[in-house]
């Protein structure tokens, strides 16, 4: 049985979440402590290197602080051994007592602590405290469970965007697993890595847990050799790769393999059908692009400058006022001011005036009536899902009801093009009946569209077996 020298908590009947609240157990030369008890002890100074003592805390300093803490009583439980001091009122308390009484710990800089009354609050936090009793139907964006009791000591938020909330223990678990790679859940801001430490969340200074697993990326070094031809002729099976039945991989993607004898083309290099189609499309696209760029273009790489006997000056393109046949095919002259928001039509008199301009001074006299109207941008056609809707799933979050439906288009080869996410207010009259039959007959509008993605769900597996 282990006993922490600071908080006197044992590992018997310990909760799985204790490592999130107290940190890992540290033992060296009969000194056993929680890591967070070391970090947050106000009078304990880290004077050693990473390999000295327990992660930089020298054993003699730890023993001295444990001895001094026995002379201080916790303000909450009135028992000796308090090592955390409120930065403002200077009351001492145990780490566990502070967690139970809504104290705040900063896991950065000098690792200071505050009691509930002295904890610094910004305007947003004061607003949450004032309305905490009225905040309902809020879900944790990590575990997606409802936050039953909304308290700042139990929830966290992203100070960078303030778009959502999460259980504090869920965020602690996420932070310990992510390490260096911790980002804001809601906006992916990297500053979240530092600001979340002010909400009693410890962020380890190390790689993410998935980076530290043994042989985490071993599957990337394995080459899968298998015959993927529709009809494999090998008597030993598709995985046989010896002698005359050696397997070749696609030279482009290396994801498709085939026995040489199972192929009918007889080519030296194997290119799978999918890669051949992609390669053909790229060649056609490149050819059409080259054809478009070569039309009406003059190669200027061999151009020379010609000197004349008369004094001449170079004229920039901006000084050319009247377009001629020698210019580019664009019918827009530099004397015309183009204003996209202008709606006045072109007057014939203005066009005639533009054609007779001989100098820059004349160009300055062009009236506002010569403004060219630009056509509006082409509207993007939005194909809304029509009833009966192919339902995927539905859920309620905050003040909205979300409905996910498959984007099913019969005229398309793949039929299912992805997933629509529709968002409705909870008081929408169309949602009085939320049965499956009623939701299938729902008629969505443009205002209901929230997101669209390419996730085809079960249709990906269906196509896998039907192709």
Tab-separated table of C-alpha atoms in Angstrom:
chain	number	residue	atom	x	y	z
A	1	UNK	CA	0.000	0.000	0.000
A	2	UNK	CA	1.285	3.453	-0.931
A	3	UNK	CA	0.629	6.610	1.105
A	4	UNK	CA	1.285	10.119	-0.198
A	5	UNK	CA	3.569	11.997	2.193
A	6	UNK	CA	1.674	15.253	1.554
A	7	UNK	CA	-2.064	14.505	1.310
A	8	UNK	CA	-1.985	11.139	3.194
A	9	UNK	CA	-4.147	9.563	0.479
A	10	UNK	CA	-3.585	5.816	-0.114
A	11	UNK	CA	-3.901	3.721	-3.247
A	12	UNK	CA	-6.408	1.346	-1.628
A	13	UNK	CA	-9.860	1.578	-3.196
A	14	UNK	CA	-8.499	4.282	-5.479
A	15	UNK	CA	-10.706	5.643	-8.239
A	16	UNK	CA	-9.559	5.302	-11.885
A	17	UNK	CA	-9.815	9.094	-12.186
A	18	UNK	CA	-7.345	9.686	-9.327
A	19	UNK	CA	-4.472	9.898	-11.786
A	20	UNK	CA	-6.296	12.825	-13.434
A	21	UNK	CA	-6.748	14.642	-10.106
A	22	UNK	CA	-3.522	13.835	-8.234
A	23	UNK	CA	-1.115	12.767	-10.958
A	24	UNK	CA	1.014	9.645	-11.062
A	25	UNK	CA	2.572	8.017	-7.998
A	26	UNK	CA	6.264	8.871	-7.534
A	27	UNK	CA	8.514	6.767	-5.259
A	28	UNK	CA	12.236	7.111	-4.550
A	29	UNK	CA	14.203	6.053	-1.443
A	30	UNK	CA	11.109	5.550	0.722
A	31	UNK	CA	9.624	8.899	-0.348
A	32	UNK	CA	6.207	8.364	-1.962
A	33	UNK	CA	4.133	11.299	-3.229
A	34	UNK	CA	1.630	12.274	-5.900
A	35	UNK	CA	3.204	14.234	-8.737
A	36	UNK	CA	0.622	17.043	-8.499
A	37	UNK	CA	1.257	17.320	-4.735
A	38	UNK	CA	4.888	18.050	-5.612
A	39	UNK	CA	4.090	20.586	-8.330
A	40	UNK	CA	1.418	22.488	-6.396
A	41	UNK	CA	3.121	22.605	-2.971
A	42	UNK	CA	3.603	26.339	-2.523
A	43	UNK	CA	6.845	26.303	-0.513
A	44	UNK	CA	8.550	23.448	-2.388
A	45	UNK	CA	11.167	24.700	-4.841
A	46	UNK	CA	12.443	22.670	-7.800
A	47	UNK	CA	16.220	23.014	-7.505
A	48	UNK	CA	17.494	19.896	-9.278
A	49	UNK	CA	17.743	18.718	-12.851
A	50	UNK	CA	15.362	16.319	-14.547
A	51	UNK	CA	17.300	13.351	-13.173
A	52	UNK	CA	17.818	14.798	-9.694
A	53	UNK	CA	15.551	13.598	-6.896
A	54	UNK	CA	11.986	13.154	-8.157
A	55	UNK	CA	11.742	14.997	-11.494
A	56	UNK	CA	13.859	17.898	-10.243
A	57	UNK	CA	12.553	18.040	-6.662
A	58	UNK	CA	15.427	17.091	-4.355
A	59	UNK	CA	14.637	14.487	-1.684
A	60	UNK	CA	15.924	16.673	1.161
A	61	UNK	CA	13.641	19.509	0.035
A	62	UNK	CA	10.670	17.131	-0.132
A	63	UNK	CA	11.338	15.764	3.357
A	64	UNK	CA	11.718	19.297	4.751
A	65	UNK	CA	8.423	20.452	3.195
A	66	UNK	CA	6.602	17.343	4.465
A	67	UNK	CA	7.913	18.106	7.965
A	68	UNK	CA	6.886	21.772	7.745
A	69	UNK	CA	3.444	20.833	6.372
A	70	UNK	CA	2.734	18.815	9.526
A	71	UNK	CA	2.740	22.122	11.424
A	72	UNK	CA	0.024	23.589	9.174
A	73	UNK	CA	-3.651	22.617	9.399
A	74	UNK	CA	-5.959	22.422	6.415
A	75	UNK	CA	-8.626	25.134	6.489
A	76	UNK	CA	-11.226	22.640	5.249
A	77	UNK	CA	-10.584	19.371	7.147
A	78	UNK	CA	-8.618	20.884	10.100
A	79	UNK	CA	-5.997	18.121	9.751
A	80	UNK	CA	-2.209	18.680	9.551
A	81	UNK	CA	-0.172	18.259	6.387
A	82	UNK	CA	-1.536	21.147	4.274
A	83	UNK	CA	0.975	22.186	1.602
A	84	UNK	CA	-1.069	24.334	-0.828
A	85	UNK	CA	-1.448	28.032	0.005
A	86	UNK	CA	-4.018	30.432	-1.457
A	87	UNK	CA	-2.101	33.143	-3.304
A	88	UNK	CA	-4.352	35.910	-1.925
A	89	UNK	CA	-5.674	35.012	1.542
A	90	UNK	CA	-2.743	32.664	2.414
A	91	UNK	CA	-4.954	29.866	3.764
A	92	UNK	CA	-3.452	26.370	3.567
A	93	UNK	CA	-5.269	23.243	2.390
A	94	UNK	CA	-4.642	19.742	1.058
A	95	UNK	CA	-4.821	19.091	-2.684
A	96	UNK	CA	-7.778	16.728	-2.248
A	97	UNK	CA	-9.619	19.175	0.027
A	98	UNK	CA	-9.047	21.922	-2.525
A	99	UNK	CA	-10.579	19.794	-5.275
A	100	UNK	CA	-13.627	19.072	-3.119
A	101	UNK	CA	-14.084	22.762	-2.262
A	102	UNK	CA	-13.794	24.227	-5.787
A	103	UNK	CA	-10.284	25.668	-5.465
A	104	UNK	CA	-8.337	26.645	-8.595
A	105	UNK	CA	-4.829	25.406	-9.476
A	106	UNK	CA	-2.600	26.963	-12.140
A	107	UNK	CA	-0.450	24.316	-13.866
A	108	UNK	CA	2.010	26.868	-15.245
A	109	UNK	CA	4.638	29.396	-14.148
A	110	UNK	CA	4.859	29.209	-10.317
A	111	UNK	CA	1.967	26.682	-9.985
A	112	UNK	CA	-0.011	28.889	-7.638
A	113	UNK	CA	-3.396	28.011	-6.128
A	114	UNK	CA	-6.492	29.986	-5.150
A	115	UNK	CA	-9.444	29.247	-2.912
A	116	UNK	CA	-12.903	29.649	-4.434
A	117	UNK	CA	-13.390	33.188	-3.084
A	118	UNK	CA	-9.999	34.509	-4.205
A	119	UNK	CA	-9.834	32.901	-7.667
A	120	UNK	CA	-9.423	35.558	-10.423
A	121	UNK	CA	-12.479	35.782	-12.685
A	122	UNK	CA	-12.787	37.561	-16.012
A	123	UNK	CA	-16.024	39.022	-17.355
A	124	UNK	CA	-17.008	35.814	-19.138
A	125	UNK	CA	-16.468	33.689	-16.025
A	126	UNK	CA	-18.486	36.100	-13.874
A	127	UNK	CA	-21.285	35.889	-16.410
A	128	UNK	CA	-21.214	32.075	-16.268
A	129	UNK	CA	-21.270	32.127	-12.471
A	130	UNK	CA	-24.282	34.451	-12.459
A	131	UNK	CA	-26.255	32.298	-14.907
A	132	UNK	CA	-24.966	28.839	-13.952
A	133	UNK	CA	-28.289	27.764	-12.404
A	134	UNK	CA	-30.198	28.637	-15.584
A	135	UNK	CA	-27.791	26.913	-17.994
A	136	UNK	CA	-29.400	23.631	-19.004
A	137	UNK	CA	-29.291	21.084	-21.839
A	138	UNK	CA	-25.525	21.566	-22.271
A	139	UNK	CA	-23.551	18.556	-23.459
A	140	UNK	CA	-19.892	17.747	-23.061
A	141	UNK	CA	-18.241	17.943	-26.476
A	142	UNK	CA	-15.853	15.099	-25.579
A	143	UNK	CA	-18.080	12.379	-24.105
A	144	UNK	CA	-21.355	13.854	-25.520
A	145	UNK	CA	-23.095	13.310	-22.195
A	146	UNK	CA	-25.261	15.924	-20.558
A	147	UNK	CA	-23.616	18.243	-18.019
A	148	UNK	CA	-26.055	17.801	-15.151
A	149	UNK	CA	-24.558	20.354	-12.735
A	150	UNK	CA	-23.034	23.351	-14.499
A	151	UNK	CA	-20.246	24.697	-12.261
A	152	UNK	CA	-16.941	26.296	-13.234
A	153	UNK	CA	-15.175	23.813	-10.967
A	154	UNK	CA	-16.633	20.925	-12.993
A	155	UNK	CA	-16.505	22.227	-16.577
A	156	UNK	CA	-13.949	23.854	-18.878
A	157	UNK	CA	-14.232	25.910	-22.052
A	158	UNK	CA	-11.981	27.231	-24.788
A	159	UNK	CA	-11.013	30.790	-23.892
A	160	UNK	CA	-9.895	31.308	-27.496
A	161	UNK	CA	-13.359	30.878	-29.041
A	162	UNK	CA	-15.856	30.107	-26.216
A	163	UNK	CA	-17.899	27.862	-28.494
A	164	UNK	CA	-18.628	24.980	-26.122
A	165	UNK	CA	-18.053	23.198	-22.818
A	166	UNK	CA	-16.619	19.897	-21.587
A	167	UNK	CA	-16.370	18.005	-18.322
A	168	UNK	CA	-13.146	18.932	-16.533
A	169	UNK	CA	-12.156	15.280	-16.101
A	170	UNK	CA	-12.816	14.618	-19.801
A	171	UNK	CA	-10.532	17.522	-20.693
A	172	UNK	CA	-7.883	16.303	-18.233
A	173	UNK	CA	-7.911	12.882	-19.876
A	174	UNK	CA	-7.706	14.463	-23.345
A	175	UNK	CA	-4.816	16.742	-22.277
A	176	UNK	CA	-2.766	13.918	-20.727
A	177	UNK	CA	-3.189	11.840	-23.880
A	178	UNK	CA	-2.388	14.702	-26.302
A	179	UNK	CA	0.638	16.334	-24.670
A	180	UNK	CA	2.371	18.610	-27.197
A	181	UNK	CA	-0.464	18.133	-29.693
A	182	UNK	CA	-3.239	19.540	-27.489
A	183	UNK	CA	-5.444	21.911	-29.485
A	184	UNK	CA	-8.783	23.577	-28.886
A	185	UNK	CA	-11.665	21.182	-29.483
A	186	UNK	CA	-13.802	23.837	-31.076
A	187	UNK	CA	-11.468	26.044	-33.153
A	188	UNK	CA	-8.143	24.105	-33.198
A	189	UNK	CA	-6.252	27.121	-31.800
A	190	UNK	CA	-2.755	26.252	-30.538
A	191	UNK	CA	-2.975	28.863	-27.744
A	192	UNK	CA	-5.470	26.569	-26.031
A	193	UNK	CA	-2.457	24.463	-24.970
A	194	UNK	CA	-1.403	27.263	-22.577
A	195	UNK	CA	-4.724	28.851	-21.568
A	196	UNK	CA	-6.340	25.577	-20.435
A	197	UNK	CA	-3.660	25.272	-17.724
A	198	UNK	CA	-5.382	28.147	-15.893
A	199	UNK	CA	-8.511	25.998	-15.481
A	200	UNK	CA	-6.899	23.336	-13.237
A	201	UNK	CA	-5.957	21.105	-16.177
A	202	UNK	CA	-2.471	19.561	-16.311
A	203	UNK	CA	-0.857	19.330	-19.764
A	204	UNK	CA	2.255	17.088	-19.810
A	205	UNK	CA	5.362	18.299	-21.609
A	206	UNK	CA	5.776	15.192	-23.777
A	207	UNK	CA	4.616	13.456	-26.939
A	208	UNK	CA	1.062	12.207	-27.308
A	209	UNK	CA	0.236	8.766	-25.953
A	210	UNK	CA	-0.319	7.349	-29.436
A	211	UNK	CA	3.218	8.434	-30.387
A	212	UNK	CA	4.770	6.639	-27.398
A	213	UNK	CA	3.128	3.240	-27.866
A	214	UNK	CA	5.467	0.387	-28.685
A	215	UNK	CA	5.475	-0.408	-32.406
A	216	UNK	CA	2.817	2.261	-32.921
A	217	UNK	CA	3.503	2.527	-36.662
A	218	UNK	CA	4.765	-0.967	-37.360
A	219	UNK	CA	1.948	-1.638	-39.831
A	220	UNK	CA	3.339	1.089	-42.100
A	221	UNK	CA	6.444	-1.028	-42.693
A	222	UNK	CA	4.498	-4.120	-43.724
A	223	UNK	CA	4.033	-4.703	-47.418
A	224	UNK	CA	0.773	-6.465	-48.233
A	225	UNK	CA	1.348	-8.937	-51.071
A	226	UNK	CA	-1.921	-10.346	-52.362
A	227	UNK	CA	-3.382	-11.120	-55.770
A	228	UNK	CA	-6.370	-8.807	-56.320
A	229	UNK	CA	-7.310	-10.036	-59.786
A	230	UNK	CA	-11.003	-11.000	-60.202
A	231	UNK	CA	-9.904	-14.557	-61.033
A	232	UNK	CA	-6.730	-15.813	-59.366
A	233	UNK	CA	-5.215	-18.809	-61.176
A	234	UNK	CA	-2.680	-19.710	-58.496
A	235	UNK	CA	-3.420	-23.196	-57.062
A	236	UNK	CA	-1.942	-22.143	-53.701
A	237	UNK	CA	-4.236	-19.168	-53.176
A	238	UNK	CA	-4.099	-15.399	-53.509
A	239	UNK	CA	-1.447	-14.912	-50.806
A	240	UNK	CA	1.104	-17.270	-52.358
A	241	UNK	CA	4.195	-15.320	-53.479
A	242	UNK	CA	6.980	-17.681	-54.526
A	243	UNK	CA	8.855	-18.814	-57.599
A	244	UNK	CA	6.704	-18.694	-60.721
A	245	UNK	CA	3.760	-17.328	-58.734
A	246	UNK	CA	5.420	-14.094	-57.622
A	247	UNK	CA	3.148	-11.137	-56.959
A	248	UNK	CA	3.688	-7.739	-58.546
A	249	UNK	CA	2.343	-4.507	-57.055
A	250	UNK	CA	0.974	-1.534	-58.958
A	251	UNK	CA	3.887	0.780	-59.797
A	252	UNK	CA	1.740	3.860	-59.039
A	253	UNK	CA	-0.216	3.094	-55.862
A	254	UNK	CA	1.332	-0.182	-54.590
A	255	UNK	CA	-2.088	-1.038	-53.165
A	256	UNK	CA	-3.107	-3.465	-55.900
A	257	UNK	CA	-1.264	-6.711	-56.572
A	258	UNK	CA	-1.490	-9.598	-58.998
A	259	UNK	CA	0.342	-12.769	-59.981
A	260	UNK	CA	2.076	-12.339	-63.320
A	261	UNK	CA	0.318	-15.434	-64.669
A	262	UNK	CA	-3.070	-14.101	-63.556
A	263	UNK	CA	-2.699	-11.041	-65.789
A	264	UNK	CA	-3.726	-11.011	-69.414
A	265	UNK	CA	-1.929	-7.853	-70.611
A	266	UNK	CA	1.590	-9.294	-70.361
A	267	UNK	CA	3.108	-5.891	-69.500
A	268	UNK	CA	6.320	-5.764	-67.502
A	269	UNK	CA	4.992	-3.147	-65.048
A	270	UNK	CA	1.606	-3.509	-63.410
A	271	UNK	CA	-0.819	-0.594	-63.366
A	272	UNK	CA	-4.170	-1.211	-61.747
A	273	UNK	CA	-7.366	-0.190	-63.509
A	274	UNK	CA	-8.064	2.682	-61.128
A	275	UNK	CA	-4.594	4.204	-61.595
A	276	UNK	CA	-4.917	3.866	-65.371
A	277	UNK	CA	-8.173	5.826	-65.286
A	278	UNK	CA	-6.648	8.550	-63.120
A	279	UNK	CA	-3.572	8.747	-65.347
A	280	UNK	CA	-5.730	9.062	-68.471
A	281	UNK	CA	-7.803	11.847	-66.913
A	282	UNK	CA	-4.673	13.756	-65.915
A	283	UNK	CA	-3.248	13.499	-69.438
A	284	UNK	CA	-6.519	14.690	-71.001
A	285	UNK	CA	-6.753	17.588	-68.572
A	286	UNK	CA	-3.149	18.604	-69.245
A	287	UNK	CA	-3.654	18.407	-73.018
A	288	UNK	CA	-6.788	20.558	-72.935
A	289	UNK	CA	-5.042	23.081	-70.684
A	290	UNK	CA	-2.082	23.367	-73.059
A	291	UNK	CA	-4.463	23.815	-75.991
A	292	UNK	CA	-6.233	26.689	-74.262
A	293	UNK	CA	-3.032	28.483	-73.271
A	294	UNK	CA	-1.453	28.280	-76.753
A	295	UNK	CA	-4.402	29.971	-78.504
A	296	UNK	CA	-3.841	33.654	-79.410
A	297	UNK	CA	-0.467	33.837	-77.674
A	298	UNK	CA	2.774	35.254	-79.067
A	299	UNK	CA	6.134	33.964	-77.909
A	300	UNK	CA	8.018	37.027	-76.616
A	301	UNK	CA	11.209	35.195	-75.650
A	302	UNK	CA	12.939	36.222	-78.929
A	303	UNK	CA	11.801	39.861	-78.922
A	304	UNK	CA	14.435	42.572	-79.674
A	305	UNK	CA	14.263	46.329	-79.163
A	306	UNK	CA	14.529	48.537	-82.265
A	307	UNK	CA	16.167	51.944	-82.218
A	308	UNK	CA	14.840	54.690	-84.487
A	309	UNK	CA	16.514	57.835	-85.673
A	310	UNK	CA	13.942	60.036	-84.028
A	311	UNK	CA	13.879	60.528	-80.296
A	312	UNK	CA	11.371	58.182	-78.806
A	313	UNK	CA	10.237	57.287	-75.347
A	314	UNK	CA	8.895	54.031	-74.049
A	315	UNK	CA	5.192	54.070	-73.339
A	316	UNK	CA	3.812	51.817	-70.639
A	317	UNK	CA	0.704	49.770	-71.108
A	318	UNK	CA	-1.131	52.060	-68.720
A	319	UNK	CA	-0.644	55.026	-71.092
A	320	UNK	CA	-2.412	53.314	-74.017
A	321	UNK	CA	-5.873	54.807	-74.025
A	322	UNK	CA	-7.573	53.396	-77.119
A	323	UNK	CA	-7.572	49.665	-77.913
A	324	UNK	CA	-6.614	48.663	-81.470
A	325	UNK	CA	-6.298	45.460	-83.452
A	326	UNK	CA	-2.651	45.176	-82.369
A	327	UNK	CA	-3.594	44.900	-78.712
A	328	UNK	CA	-4.770	41.824	-76.902
A	329	UNK	CA	-8.259	40.572	-77.614
A	330	UNK	CA	-9.654	42.150	-74.454
A	331	UNK	CA	-12.188	44.839	-75.296
A	332	UNK	CA	-11.595	46.798	-72.075
A	333	UNK	CA	-9.535	50.024	-72.323
A	334	UNK	CA	-7.700	51.559	-69.399
A	335	UNK	CA	-9.782	54.748	-69.637
A	336	UNK	CA	-12.910	53.009	-68.391
A	337	UNK	CA	-13.429	52.770	-64.636
A	338	UNK	CA	-15.035	49.450	-63.685
A	339	UNK	CA	-17.168	49.525	-60.536
A	340	UNK	CA	-18.733	46.176	-59.688
A	341	UNK	CA	-21.487	47.635	-57.533
A	342	UNK	CA	-22.617	50.196	-60.123
A	343	UNK	CA	-25.964	49.398	-61.809
A	344	UNK	CA	-26.181	52.209	-64.414
A	345	UNK	CA	-26.205	50.982	-68.084
A	346	UNK	CA	-23.631	52.160	-70.628
A	347	UNK	CA	-24.761	55.238	-72.529
A	348	UNK	CA	-23.948	55.406	-76.275
A	349	UNK	CA	-22.540	58.916	-75.903
A	350	UNK	CA	-19.975	57.696	-73.399
A	351	UNK	CA	-18.802	54.938	-75.732
A	352	UNK	CA	-18.325	57.396	-78.602
A	353	UNK	CA	-16.383	59.717	-76.327
A	354	UNK	CA	-14.088	56.881	-75.305
A	355	UNK	CA	-13.335	56.050	-78.948
A	356	UNK	CA	-12.174	59.595	-79.785
A	357	UNK	CA	-9.799	60.179	-76.884
A	358	UNK	CA	-6.290	61.187	-78.064
A	359	UNK	CA	-4.502	62.067	-74.812
A	360	UNK	CA	-4.439	61.495	-71.104
A	361	UNK	CA	-6.005	64.928	-70.535
A	362	UNK	CA	-9.083	63.928	-72.549
A	363	UNK	CA	-9.403	60.729	-70.507
A	364	UNK	CA	-9.828	62.759	-67.344
A	365	UNK	CA	-13.027	64.278	-68.786
A	366	UNK	CA	-14.896	60.993	-69.049
A	367	UNK	CA	-18.109	61.203	-67.101
A	368	UNK	CA	-19.484	58.713	-64.607
A	369	UNK	CA	-21.898	57.506	-67.294
A	370	UNK	CA	-19.046	55.495	-68.839
A	371	UNK	CA	-19.014	53.049	-65.957
A	372	UNK	CA	-19.387	49.444	-67.148
A	373	UNK	CA	-21.808	47.212	-65.330
A	374	UNK	CA	-20.400	43.834	-64.367
A	375	UNK	CA	-22.831	40.913	-64.335
A	376	UNK	CA	-23.511	39.279	-61.017
A	377	UNK	CA	-21.635	36.123	-60.178
A	378	UNK	CA	-23.307	32.945	-61.269
A	379	UNK	CA	-25.465	31.467	-58.563
A	380	UNK	CA	-24.411	28.082	-57.248
A	381	UNK	CA	-27.215	25.578	-57.629
A	382	UNK	CA	-27.997	23.890	-54.328
A	383	UNK	CA	-29.802	20.566	-54.633
A	384	UNK	CA	-31.777	20.208	-51.435
A	385	UNK	CA	-32.689	16.744	-50.163
A	386	UNK	CA	-36.278	15.867	-50.989
A	387	UNK	CA	-38.665	13.646	-49.031
A	388	UNK	CA	-38.730	10.827	-48.324
A	389	UNK	CA	-35.387	11.535	-46.587
A	390	UNK	CA	-32.859	8.756	-46.003
A	391	UNK	CA	-32.257	9.208	-42.281
A	392	UNK	CA	-28.808	8.647	-40.795
A	393	UNK	CA	-29.116	9.878	-37.196
A	394	UNK	CA	-30.462	12.757	-35.109
A	395	UNK	CA	-29.554	14.436	-31.830
A	396	UNK	CA	-30.193	17.571	-29.779
A	397	UNK	CA	-27.361	19.921	-28.795
A	398	UNK	CA	-27.725	23.236	-26.959
A	399	UNK	CA	-30.755	25.038	-28.453
A	400	UNK	CA	-30.939	23.126	-31.737
A	401	UNK	CA	-32.090	19.804	-33.139
A	402	UNK	CA	-29.716	18.197	-35.672
A	403	UNK	CA	-30.794	15.720	-38.343
A	404	UNK	CA	-28.308	13.881	-40.574
A	405	UNK	CA	-29.619	12.498	-43.880
A	406	UNK	CA	-27.886	10.852	-46.826
A	407	UNK	CA	-27.445	12.950	-49.992
A	408	UNK	CA	-29.043	10.487	-52.419
A	409	UNK	CA	-29.086	11.451	-56.122
A	410	UNK	CA	-30.399	8.802	-58.507
A	411	UNK	CA	-28.954	10.462	-61.613
A	412	UNK	CA	-25.413	10.114	-60.238
A	413	UNK	CA	-23.443	6.912	-60.719
A	414	UNK	CA	-22.687	6.481	-57.031
A	415	UNK	CA	-26.210	7.466	-55.978
A	416	UNK	CA	-25.174	8.498	-52.452
A	417	UNK	CA	-22.994	11.639	-52.624
A	418	UNK	CA	-22.434	12.164	-48.890
A	419	UNK	CA	-24.320	13.349	-45.828
A	420	UNK	CA	-26.371	16.495	-45.172
A	421	UNK	CA	-26.570	17.862	-41.618
A	422	UNK	CA	-29.745	19.884	-41.056
A	423	UNK	CA	-30.151	22.173	-38.054
A	424	UNK	CA	-33.517	23.305	-36.649
A	425	UNK	CA	-34.517	25.342	-33.639
A	426	UNK	CA	-36.238	23.365	-30.905
A	427	UNK	CA	-39.453	25.371	-31.343
A	428	UNK	CA	-39.679	24.715	-35.098
A	429	UNK	CA	-43.323	23.788	-35.828
A	430	UNK	CA	-42.153	21.105	-38.280
A	431	UNK	CA	-40.636	19.156	-35.372
A	432	UNK	CA	-43.794	18.664	-33.345
A	433	UNK	CA	-43.702	15.029	-34.421
A	434	UNK	CA	-40.174	13.569	-34.320
A	435	UNK	CA	-41.089	10.032	-35.242
A	436	UNK	CA	-39.143	8.310	-37.997
A	437	UNK	CA	-42.064	8.525	-40.433
A	438	UNK	CA	-42.543	12.243	-39.787
A	439	UNK	CA	-38.834	13.059	-40.159
A	440	UNK	CA	-38.709	11.186	-43.474
A	441	UNK	CA	-41.413	13.489	-44.874
A	442	UNK	CA	-39.717	16.670	-43.606
A	443	UNK	CA	-39.214	19.347	-46.293
A	444	UNK	CA	-35.884	21.157	-45.605
A	445	UNK	CA	-35.083	24.685	-46.789
A	446	UNK	CA	-31.815	26.476	-47.517
A	447	UNK	CA	-31.854	27.955	-44.009
A	448	UNK	CA	-31.914	24.441	-42.540
A	449	UNK	CA	-28.637	23.370	-44.218
A	450	UNK	CA	-25.821	23.277	-41.639
A	451	UNK	CA	-23.027	21.199	-43.206
A	452	UNK	CA	-22.355	18.742	-46.012
A	453	UNK	CA	-19.563	16.167	-46.038
A	454	UNK	CA	-18.503	13.217	-48.166
A	455	UNK	CA	-19.088	10.593	-45.490
A	456	UNK	CA	-21.329	8.009	-47.183
A	457	UNK	CA	-21.681	5.779	-44.122
A	458	UNK	CA	-23.120	2.353	-44.869
A	459	UNK	CA	-23.111	3.062	-48.621
A	460	UNK	CA	-19.316	2.751	-48.720
A	461	UNK	CA	-19.625	-0.819	-47.425
A	462	UNK	CA	-22.482	-1.551	-49.848
A	463	UNK	CA	-20.379	-0.410	-52.816
A	464	UNK	CA	-17.514	-2.544	-51.521
A	465	UNK	CA	-19.521	-5.718	-51.999
A	466	UNK	CA	-21.474	-4.734	-55.116
A	467	UNK	CA	-18.542	-3.652	-57.271
